[in-house]
Coordinates of C-alpha atoms in Angstrom, one line a residue:
Chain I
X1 CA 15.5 6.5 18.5
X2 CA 11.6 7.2 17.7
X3 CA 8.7 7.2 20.4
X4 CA 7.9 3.8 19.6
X5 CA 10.8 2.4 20.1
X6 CA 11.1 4.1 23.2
X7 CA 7.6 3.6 24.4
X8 CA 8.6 -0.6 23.3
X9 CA 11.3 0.2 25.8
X10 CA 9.2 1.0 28.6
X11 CA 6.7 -1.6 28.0
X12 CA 9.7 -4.2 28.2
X13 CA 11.3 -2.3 31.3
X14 CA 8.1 -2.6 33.2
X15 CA 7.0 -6.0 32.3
X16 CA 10.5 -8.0 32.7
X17 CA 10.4 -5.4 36.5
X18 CA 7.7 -6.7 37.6
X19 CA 8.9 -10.0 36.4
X20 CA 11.9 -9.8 38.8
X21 CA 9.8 -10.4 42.0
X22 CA 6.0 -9.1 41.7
X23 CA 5.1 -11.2 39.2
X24 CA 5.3 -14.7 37.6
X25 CA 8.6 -14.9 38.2
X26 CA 9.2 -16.3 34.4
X27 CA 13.0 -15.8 33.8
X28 CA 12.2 -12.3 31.2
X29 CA 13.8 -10.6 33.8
X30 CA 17.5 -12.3 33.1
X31 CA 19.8 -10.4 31.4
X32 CA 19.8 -12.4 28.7
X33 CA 16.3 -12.3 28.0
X34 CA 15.4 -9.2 27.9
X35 CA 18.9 -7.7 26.6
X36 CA 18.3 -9.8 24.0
X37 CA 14.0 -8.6 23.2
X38 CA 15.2 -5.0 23.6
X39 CA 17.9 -5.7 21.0
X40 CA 15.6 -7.3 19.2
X41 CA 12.5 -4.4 19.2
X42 CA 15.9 -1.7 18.5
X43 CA 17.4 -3.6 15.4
X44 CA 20.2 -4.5 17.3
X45 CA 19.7 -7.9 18.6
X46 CA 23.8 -8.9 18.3
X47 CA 25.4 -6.2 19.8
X48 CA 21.9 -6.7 22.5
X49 CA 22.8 -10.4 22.8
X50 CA 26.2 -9.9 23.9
X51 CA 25.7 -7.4 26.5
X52 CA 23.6 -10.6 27.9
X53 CA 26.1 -12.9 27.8
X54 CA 27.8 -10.7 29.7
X55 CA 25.8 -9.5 32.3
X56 CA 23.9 -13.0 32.8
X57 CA 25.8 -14.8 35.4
X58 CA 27.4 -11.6 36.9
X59 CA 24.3 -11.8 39.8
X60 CA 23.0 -15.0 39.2
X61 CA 23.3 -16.4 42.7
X62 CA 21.9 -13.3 44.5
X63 CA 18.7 -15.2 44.8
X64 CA 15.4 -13.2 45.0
X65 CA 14.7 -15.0 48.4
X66 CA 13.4 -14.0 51.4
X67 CA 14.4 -10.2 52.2
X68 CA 17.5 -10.2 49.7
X69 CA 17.3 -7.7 47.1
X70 CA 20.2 -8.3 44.2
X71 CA 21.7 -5.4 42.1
X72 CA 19.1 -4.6 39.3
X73 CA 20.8 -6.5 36.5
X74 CA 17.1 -6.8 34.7
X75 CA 17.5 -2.6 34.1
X76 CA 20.8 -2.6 33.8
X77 CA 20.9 -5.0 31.0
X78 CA 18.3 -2.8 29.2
X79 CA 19.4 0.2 29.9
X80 CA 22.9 -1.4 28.4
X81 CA 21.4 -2.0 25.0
X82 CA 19.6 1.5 24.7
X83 CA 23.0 2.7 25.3
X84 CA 24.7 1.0 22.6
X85 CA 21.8 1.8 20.5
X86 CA 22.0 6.0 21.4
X87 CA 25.9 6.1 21.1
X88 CA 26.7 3.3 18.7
X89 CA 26.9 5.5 15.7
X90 CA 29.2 7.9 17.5
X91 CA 32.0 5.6 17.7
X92 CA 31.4 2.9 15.3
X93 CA 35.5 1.6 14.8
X94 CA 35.6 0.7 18.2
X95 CA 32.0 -0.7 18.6
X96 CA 33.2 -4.0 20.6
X97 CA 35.1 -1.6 23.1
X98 CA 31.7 0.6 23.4
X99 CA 29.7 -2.4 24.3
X100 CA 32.3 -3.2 27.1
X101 CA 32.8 0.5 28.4
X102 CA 28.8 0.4 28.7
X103 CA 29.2 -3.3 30.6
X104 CA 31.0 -1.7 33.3
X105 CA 28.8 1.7 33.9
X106 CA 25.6 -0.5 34.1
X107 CA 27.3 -3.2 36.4
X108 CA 28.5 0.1 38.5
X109 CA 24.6 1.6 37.8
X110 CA 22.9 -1.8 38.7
X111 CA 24.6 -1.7 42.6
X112 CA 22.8 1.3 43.0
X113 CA 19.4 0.9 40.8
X114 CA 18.3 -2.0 43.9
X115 CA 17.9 1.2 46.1
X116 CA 14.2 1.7 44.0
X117 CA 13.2 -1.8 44.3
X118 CA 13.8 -1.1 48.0
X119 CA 11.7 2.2 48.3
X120 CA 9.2 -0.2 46.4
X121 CA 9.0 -2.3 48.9
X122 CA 8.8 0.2 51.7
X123 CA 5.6 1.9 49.9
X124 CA 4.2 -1.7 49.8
X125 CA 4.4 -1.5 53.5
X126 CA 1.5 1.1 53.8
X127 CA -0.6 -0.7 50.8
X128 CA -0.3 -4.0 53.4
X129 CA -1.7 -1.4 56.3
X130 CA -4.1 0.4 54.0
X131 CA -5.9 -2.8 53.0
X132 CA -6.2 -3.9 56.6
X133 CA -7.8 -0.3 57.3
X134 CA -10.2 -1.3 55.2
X135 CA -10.7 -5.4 56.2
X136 CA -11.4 -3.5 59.6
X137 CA -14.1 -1.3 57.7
X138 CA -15.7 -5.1 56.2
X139 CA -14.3 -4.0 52.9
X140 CA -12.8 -6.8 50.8
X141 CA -12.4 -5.0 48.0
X142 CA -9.6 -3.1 49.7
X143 CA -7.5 -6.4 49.9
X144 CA -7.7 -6.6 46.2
X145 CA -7.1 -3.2 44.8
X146 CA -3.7 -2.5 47.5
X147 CA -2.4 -6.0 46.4
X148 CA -2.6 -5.2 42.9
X149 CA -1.5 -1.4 43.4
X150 CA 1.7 -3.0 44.6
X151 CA 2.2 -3.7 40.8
X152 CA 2.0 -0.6 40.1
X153 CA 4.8 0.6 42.7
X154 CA 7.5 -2.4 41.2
X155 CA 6.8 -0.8 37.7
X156 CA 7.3 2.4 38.7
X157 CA 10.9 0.9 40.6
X158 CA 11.6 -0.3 37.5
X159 CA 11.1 2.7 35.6
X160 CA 12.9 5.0 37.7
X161 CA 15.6 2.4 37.8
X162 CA 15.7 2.3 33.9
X163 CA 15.9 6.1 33.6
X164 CA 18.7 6.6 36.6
X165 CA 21.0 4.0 34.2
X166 CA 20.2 5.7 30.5
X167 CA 20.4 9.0 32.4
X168 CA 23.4 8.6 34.4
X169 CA 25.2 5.9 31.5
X170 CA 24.2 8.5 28.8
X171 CA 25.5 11.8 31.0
X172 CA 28.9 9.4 31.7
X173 CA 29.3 8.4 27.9
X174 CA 28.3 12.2 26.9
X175 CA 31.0 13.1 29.0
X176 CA 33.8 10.5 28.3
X177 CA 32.9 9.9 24.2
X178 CA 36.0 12.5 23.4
X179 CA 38.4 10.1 25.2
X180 CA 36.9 6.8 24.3
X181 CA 38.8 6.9 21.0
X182 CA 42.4 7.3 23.1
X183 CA 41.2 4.6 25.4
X184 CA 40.2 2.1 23.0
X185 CA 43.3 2.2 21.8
X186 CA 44.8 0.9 25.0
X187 CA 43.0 -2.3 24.6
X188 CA 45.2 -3.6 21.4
X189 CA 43.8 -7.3 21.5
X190 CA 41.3 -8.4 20.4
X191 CA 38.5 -6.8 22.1
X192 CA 36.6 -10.4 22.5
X193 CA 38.6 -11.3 25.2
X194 CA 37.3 -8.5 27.3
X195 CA 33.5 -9.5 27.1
X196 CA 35.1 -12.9 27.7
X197 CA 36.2 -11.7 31.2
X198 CA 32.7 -10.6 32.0
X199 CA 31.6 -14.2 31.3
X200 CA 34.5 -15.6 33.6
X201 CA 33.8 -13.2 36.4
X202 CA 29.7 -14.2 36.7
X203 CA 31.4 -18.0 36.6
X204 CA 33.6 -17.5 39.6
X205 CA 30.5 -15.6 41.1
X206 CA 28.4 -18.7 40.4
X207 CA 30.8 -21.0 41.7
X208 CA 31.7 -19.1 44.6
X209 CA 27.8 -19.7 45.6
X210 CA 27.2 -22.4 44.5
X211 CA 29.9 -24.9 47.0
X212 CA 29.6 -28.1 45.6
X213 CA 31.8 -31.0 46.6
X214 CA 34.5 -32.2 43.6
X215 CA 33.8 -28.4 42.7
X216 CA 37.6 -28.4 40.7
X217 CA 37.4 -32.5 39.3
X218 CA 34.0 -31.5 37.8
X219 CA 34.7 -27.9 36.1
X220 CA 38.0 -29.4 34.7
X221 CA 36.3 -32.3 34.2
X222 CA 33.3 -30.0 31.7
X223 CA 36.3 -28.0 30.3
X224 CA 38.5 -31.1 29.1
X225 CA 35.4 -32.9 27.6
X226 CA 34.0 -29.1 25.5
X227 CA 37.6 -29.0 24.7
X228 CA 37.4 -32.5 23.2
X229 CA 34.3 -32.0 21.5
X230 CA 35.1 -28.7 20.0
X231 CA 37.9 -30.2 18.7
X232 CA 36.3 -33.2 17.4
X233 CA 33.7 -30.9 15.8
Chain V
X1 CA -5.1 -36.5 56.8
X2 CA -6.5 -37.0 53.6
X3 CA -9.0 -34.5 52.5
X4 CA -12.8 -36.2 52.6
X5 CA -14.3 -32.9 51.0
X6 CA -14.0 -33.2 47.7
X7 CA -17.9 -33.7 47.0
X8 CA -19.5 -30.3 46.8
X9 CA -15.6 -28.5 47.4
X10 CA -13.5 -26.5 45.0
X11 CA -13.5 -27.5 41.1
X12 CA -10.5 -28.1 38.7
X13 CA -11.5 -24.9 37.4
X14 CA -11.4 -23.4 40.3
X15 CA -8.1 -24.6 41.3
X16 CA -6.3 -23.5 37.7
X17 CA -7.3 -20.3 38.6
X18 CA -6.0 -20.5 42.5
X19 CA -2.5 -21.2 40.6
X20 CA -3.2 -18.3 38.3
X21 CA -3.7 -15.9 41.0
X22 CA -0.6 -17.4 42.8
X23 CA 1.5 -15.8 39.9
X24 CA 0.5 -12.5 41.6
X25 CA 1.5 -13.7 45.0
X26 CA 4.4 -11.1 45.3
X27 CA 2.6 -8.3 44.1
X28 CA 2.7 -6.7 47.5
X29 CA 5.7 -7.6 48.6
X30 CA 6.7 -5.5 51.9
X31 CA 9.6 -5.9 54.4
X32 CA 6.7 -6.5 57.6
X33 CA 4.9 -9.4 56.2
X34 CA 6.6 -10.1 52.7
X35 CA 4.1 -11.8 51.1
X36 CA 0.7 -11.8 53.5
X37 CA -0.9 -9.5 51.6
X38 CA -0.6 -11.4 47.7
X39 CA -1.7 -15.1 50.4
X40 CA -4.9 -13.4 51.9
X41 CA -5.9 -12.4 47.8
X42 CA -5.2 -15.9 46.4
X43 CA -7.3 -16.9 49.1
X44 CA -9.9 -14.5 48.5
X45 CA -12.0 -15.7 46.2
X46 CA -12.6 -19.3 48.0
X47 CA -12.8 -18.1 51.0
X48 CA -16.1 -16.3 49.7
X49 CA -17.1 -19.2 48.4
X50 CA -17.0 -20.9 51.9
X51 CA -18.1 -18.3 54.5
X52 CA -20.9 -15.8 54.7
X53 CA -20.1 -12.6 54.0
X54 CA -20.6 -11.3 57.7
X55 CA -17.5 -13.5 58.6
X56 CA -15.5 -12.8 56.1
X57 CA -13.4 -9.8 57.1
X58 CA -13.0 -12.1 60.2
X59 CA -11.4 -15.3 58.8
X60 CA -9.6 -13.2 56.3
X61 CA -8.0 -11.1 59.0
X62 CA -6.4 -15.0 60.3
X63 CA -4.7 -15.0 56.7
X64 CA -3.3 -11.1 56.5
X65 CA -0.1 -11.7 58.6
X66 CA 3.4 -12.9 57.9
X67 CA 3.7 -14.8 55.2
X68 CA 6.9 -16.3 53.0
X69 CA 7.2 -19.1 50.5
X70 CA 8.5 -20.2 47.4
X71 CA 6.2 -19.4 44.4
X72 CA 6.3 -22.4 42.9
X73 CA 5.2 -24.4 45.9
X74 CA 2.8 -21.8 47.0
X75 CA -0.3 -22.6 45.3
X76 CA 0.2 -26.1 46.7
X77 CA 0.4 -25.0 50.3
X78 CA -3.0 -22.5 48.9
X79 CA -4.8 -25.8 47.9
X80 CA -4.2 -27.1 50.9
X81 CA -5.5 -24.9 53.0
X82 CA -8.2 -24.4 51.3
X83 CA -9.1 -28.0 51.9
X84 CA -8.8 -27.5 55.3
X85 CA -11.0 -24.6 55.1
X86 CA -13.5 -26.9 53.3
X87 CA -13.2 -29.8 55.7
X88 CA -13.9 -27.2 58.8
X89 CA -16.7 -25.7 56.9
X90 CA -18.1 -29.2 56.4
X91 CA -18.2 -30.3 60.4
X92 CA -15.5 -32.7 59.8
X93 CA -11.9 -33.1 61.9
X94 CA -9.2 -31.5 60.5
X95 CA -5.5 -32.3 62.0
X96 CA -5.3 -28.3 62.3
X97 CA -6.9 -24.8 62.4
X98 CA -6.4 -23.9 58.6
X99 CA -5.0 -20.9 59.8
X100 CA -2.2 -22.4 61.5
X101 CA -1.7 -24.8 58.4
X102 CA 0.3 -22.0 56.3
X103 CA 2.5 -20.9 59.5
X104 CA 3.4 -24.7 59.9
X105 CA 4.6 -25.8 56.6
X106 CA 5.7 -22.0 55.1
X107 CA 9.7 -22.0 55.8
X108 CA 9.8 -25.8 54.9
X109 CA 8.2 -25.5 51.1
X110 CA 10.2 -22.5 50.6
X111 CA 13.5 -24.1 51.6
X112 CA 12.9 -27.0 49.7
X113 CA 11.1 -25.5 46.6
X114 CA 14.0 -22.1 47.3
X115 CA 16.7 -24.9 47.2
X116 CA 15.3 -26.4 43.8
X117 CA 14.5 -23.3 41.7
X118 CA 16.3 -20.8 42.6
X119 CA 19.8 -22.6 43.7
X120 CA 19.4 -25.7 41.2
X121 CA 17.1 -25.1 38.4
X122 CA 17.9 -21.2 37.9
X123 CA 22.1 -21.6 37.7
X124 CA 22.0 -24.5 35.8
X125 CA 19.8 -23.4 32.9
X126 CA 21.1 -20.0 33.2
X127 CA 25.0 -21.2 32.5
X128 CA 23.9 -23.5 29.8
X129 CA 22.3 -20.9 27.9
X130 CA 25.0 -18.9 28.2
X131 CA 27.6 -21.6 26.9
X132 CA 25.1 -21.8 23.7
X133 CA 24.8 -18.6 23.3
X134 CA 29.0 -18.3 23.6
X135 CA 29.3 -21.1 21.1
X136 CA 26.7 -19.1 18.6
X137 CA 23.0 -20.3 19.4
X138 CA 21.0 -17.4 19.0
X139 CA 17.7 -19.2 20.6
X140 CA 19.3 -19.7 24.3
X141 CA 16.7 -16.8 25.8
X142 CA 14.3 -19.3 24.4
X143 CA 16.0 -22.0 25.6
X144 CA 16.1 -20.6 29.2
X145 CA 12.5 -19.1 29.3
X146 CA 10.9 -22.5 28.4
X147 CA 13.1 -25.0 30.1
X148 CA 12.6 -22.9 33.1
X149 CA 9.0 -22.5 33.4
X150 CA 8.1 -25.9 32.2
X151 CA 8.7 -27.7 35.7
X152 CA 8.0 -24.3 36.9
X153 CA 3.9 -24.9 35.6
X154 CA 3.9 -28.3 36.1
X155 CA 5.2 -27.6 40.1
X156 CA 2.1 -24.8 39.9
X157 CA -0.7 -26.6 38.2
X158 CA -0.2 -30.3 39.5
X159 CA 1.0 -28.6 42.8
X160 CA -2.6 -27.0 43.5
X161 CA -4.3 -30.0 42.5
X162 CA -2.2 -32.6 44.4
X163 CA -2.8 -30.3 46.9
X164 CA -6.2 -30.0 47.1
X165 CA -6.2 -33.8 46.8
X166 CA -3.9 -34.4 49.7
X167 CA -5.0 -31.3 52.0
X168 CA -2.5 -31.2 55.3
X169 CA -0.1 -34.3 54.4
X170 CA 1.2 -32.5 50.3
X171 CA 4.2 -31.7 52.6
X172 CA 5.0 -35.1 53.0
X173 CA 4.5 -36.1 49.3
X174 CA 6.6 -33.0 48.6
X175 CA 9.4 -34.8 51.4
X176 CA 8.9 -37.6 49.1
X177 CA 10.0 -36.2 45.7
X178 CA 13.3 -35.5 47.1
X179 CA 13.6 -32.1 45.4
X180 CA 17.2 -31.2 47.7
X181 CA 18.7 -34.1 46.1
X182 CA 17.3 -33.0 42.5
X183 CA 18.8 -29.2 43.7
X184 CA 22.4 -30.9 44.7
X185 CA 22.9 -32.7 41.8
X186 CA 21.4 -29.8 39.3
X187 CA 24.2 -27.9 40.8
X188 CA 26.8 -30.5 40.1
X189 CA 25.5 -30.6 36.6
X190 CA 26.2 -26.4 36.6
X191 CA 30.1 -26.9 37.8
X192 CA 30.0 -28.9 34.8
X193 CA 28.5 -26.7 32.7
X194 CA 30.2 -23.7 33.5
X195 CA 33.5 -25.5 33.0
X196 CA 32.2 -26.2 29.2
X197 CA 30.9 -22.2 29.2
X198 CA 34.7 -21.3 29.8
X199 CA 36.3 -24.0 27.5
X200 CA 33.8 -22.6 24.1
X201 CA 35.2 -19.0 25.5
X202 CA 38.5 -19.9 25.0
X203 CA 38.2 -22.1 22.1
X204 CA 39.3 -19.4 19.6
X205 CA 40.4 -22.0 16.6
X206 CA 43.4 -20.3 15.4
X207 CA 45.4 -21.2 18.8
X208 CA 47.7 -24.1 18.5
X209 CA 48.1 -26.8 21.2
X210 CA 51.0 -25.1 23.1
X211 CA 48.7 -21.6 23.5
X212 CA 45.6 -23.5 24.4
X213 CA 47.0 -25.2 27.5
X214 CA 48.4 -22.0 28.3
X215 CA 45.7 -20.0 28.0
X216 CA 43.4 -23.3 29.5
X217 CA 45.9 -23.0 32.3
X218 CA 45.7 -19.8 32.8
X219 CA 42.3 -19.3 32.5
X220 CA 41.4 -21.5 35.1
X221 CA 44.0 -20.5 37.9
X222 CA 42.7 -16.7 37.4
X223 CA 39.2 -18.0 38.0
X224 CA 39.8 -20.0 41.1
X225 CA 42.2 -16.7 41.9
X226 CA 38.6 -14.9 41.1
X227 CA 36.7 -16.9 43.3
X228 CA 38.8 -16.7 46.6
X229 CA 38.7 -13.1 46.0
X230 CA 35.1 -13.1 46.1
X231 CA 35.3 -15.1 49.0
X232 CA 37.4 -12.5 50.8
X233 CA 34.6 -10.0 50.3
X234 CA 35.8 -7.9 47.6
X235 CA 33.1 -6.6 45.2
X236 CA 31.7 -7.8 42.6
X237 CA 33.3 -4.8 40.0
X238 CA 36.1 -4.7 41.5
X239 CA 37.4 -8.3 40.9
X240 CA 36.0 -7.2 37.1
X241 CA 37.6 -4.2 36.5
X242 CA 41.0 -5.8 38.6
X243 CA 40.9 -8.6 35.6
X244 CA 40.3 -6.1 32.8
X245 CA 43.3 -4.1 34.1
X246 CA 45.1 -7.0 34.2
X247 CA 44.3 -8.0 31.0
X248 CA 45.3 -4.8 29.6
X249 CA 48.4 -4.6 30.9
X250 CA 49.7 -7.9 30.2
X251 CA 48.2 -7.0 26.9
X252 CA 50.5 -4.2 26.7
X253 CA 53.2 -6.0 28.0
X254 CA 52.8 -8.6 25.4
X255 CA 52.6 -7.1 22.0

């Protein structure tokens, strides 16, 4: 990868973190999103778009509400596709079974990456008391710059949560590349099936939130009528 | 309740960019008063405009405290407190201390607005992106990106105004749009969706009828079998790498 493409990276990783909760809120921070841009700035947009699919709904109904923090699946899914992209050409037979080796590290990866979004919101904690300080002293100005240096702390949470997945997710693929050939060959079907399971997991995750009355009438009821369309089609 | 200060008050202008700096209304985000800080800076640049600066550090202490609401009814709930800030600053009654106003109507707006966005709108566009993406439409990012943030403006932009226009009583017009039963049946409309998402994952073409109602059958009992697991408490990656295992095996098994 050259520096800009890495430096692209960074500037996606910080705006799609600060996405997630300290700004805008304007959806670049799903998965599919900005799996898909970083795909799309590497030169690998399908491999990119897939790892979205799949990641997508796995945290969908963590809502960023209140206190909750959800796993970081905004880094994860980044930090998916500059995977692929560093160890693609390493293993290029079994390129759909790389992209779902990588799917489980950074789901693994993403469990742990909240931890920085929570320090962020610790050090936000004395930004709230510094700016006080300093309404005390009459200074208004204070209010402003602290707010907006809590910016600065969820990019730097998203940062260090971007390099803790390439890091770790490259260190683990370094490691296991030797095997992966062996293991691939484990998975004899068609290796479609697996990022299918990735889909159907975020679904049952969804659905397990979500508690709707007629929940079975109305997602056989969607499956029967795709089915007859599809087949109509 | 309705505001009488709109002669001499806040401009359009001035509103648009009350609902820009809403945007940045988590910026600070912090576990003691989530998100008092980003409130107190929306409201910074009005409050200027109303008080002399000797009492400023004064009424803008009254605003740095606990504060949580959804972001997309926030600059509403700004609006109008800034109208009662107006009204106050004018000599005229106000039903209450624009202080107080936030504190009132904060955990209402966000479970309403909370309910709409992030329970309704969010799943909903979320799974039908996915299914188009599944079935081969390369544009569902887009998809998702503008069909989210187009009621999201709208709820921003027409939010501040109607709130500026309404002062105290936007809650009640807000009660009126009836956004849980929007939410409830947005996430009828996902259980539907998501249903279609796992039929275009399954639809593989060279299957024959037999295999597809197996596979249809079998799909679906190992997502219910999915969900009660979840239910149970098990994690998220372990139910996924249970499945792949599974899958594997059987897999194995098979051919």
């Amino acid at each position: 990868m050259t520096t800009a493409q890495w430096l692209m990276i960074i500037v996606v990783s910080v705006l799609s973190g600060i996405d997630r909760t300290a700004m805008a809120q304007t959806m670049l921070s799903r998965p599919l999103v900005c799996a898909s841009l970083t795909g799309l700035l590497l030169g690998i947009f399908p491999a990119a778009f897939q790892l979205g699919l799949m990641l997508e709904l796995l945290w969908l109904m963590r809502l960023p509400v209140g206190a909750t923090i959800a796993p970081d699946d905004t880094q994860a899914a980044i930090g998916a596709v500059v995977l692929v992209k560093l160890f693609a050409c390493q293993l290029p037979e079994h390129q759909l079974g790389l992209i779902v080796f990588i799917g489980v590290i950074v789901v693994v990866m993403a469990e742990v990456g909240k931890c920085w979004d929570v320090w962020a919101r610790h050090i936000n904690e004395r930004l709230f008391l510094n700016a006080v300080r300093g309404l005390d002293r009459s200074c208004t100005h204070s209010l402003v710059v602290n707010h907006y240096a809590g910016l600065c702390v969820f990019a730097c949470a998203a940062l260090i949560s971007l390099s803790f997945i390439v890091g770790g997710g490259s260190a683990i693929l370094w490691g296991g590349m030797r095997y992966m050939g062996s293991m691939a060959t484990l998975f004899t079907l068609n290796g479609q099936w697996l990022v299918c399971v990735f889909v159907l997991v975020g679904v049952a995750a969804t659905l397990k939130v979500l508690q709707v009355k007629h929940t079975v009438p109305l997602f056989v009821g969607g499956y029967s009528l795709t089915c007859i369309l599809l087949e109509i089609l | 309740m309705k505001s009488m200060a709109k002669d001499g008050g806040i401009s359009k202008w001035r509103l648009f960019r009350l609902a820009c700096r809403c945007l940045f209304l988590q910026s600070s985000w912090n576990y003691k008063h989530f998100q008092g800080l980003g409130w107190s800076v929306a409201l910074l640049p009005e409050v200027k405009a109303i008080y002399a600066p000797r009492h400023l550090p004064q009424v803008l202490k009254r605003y740095c405290k606990y504060f949580n609401t959804n972001t997309f009814l926030a600059p509403a709930v700004a609006a109008a407190t800034l109208c009662l800030e107006v009204d106050q600053s004018q000599g005229r009654n106000v039903v209450m201390e624009p202080h107080t106003y936030p504190d009132a109507v904060m955990a209402p707006v966000a479970a309403v607005g909370d309910a709409l966005f992030w329970g309704g709108i969010r799943p909903f566009l979320s799974c039908l992106a996915v299914a188009l993406g599944a079935f081969g439409f390369c544009w569902s990012p887009i998809v998702l990106i503008v069909l989210f943030n187009l009621p999201a403006a709208i709820f921003r932009v027409v939010g501040t105004w109607l709130g500026y226009q309404h002062g105290a009583s936007v809650v009640m017009l807000i009660q009126r749009w009836r956004l849980a039963d929007a939410a409830i049946l947005l996430k009828r409309c996902t259980v539907v969706v998501c249903g279609g998402l796992c039929a275009v994952l399954m639809h593989q073409g060279q299957l024959g009828l037999l295999w597809s109602t197996i596979v249809s059958v079998l799909v679906i009992v190992s997502l219910f079998a999915a969900i009660v697991c979840l239910r149970k408490g098990v994690p998220i990656v372990v139910v996924l790498l249970g499945i792949i295992a599974t899958v594997a095996m059987v897999d194995k098994l098979l051919l």
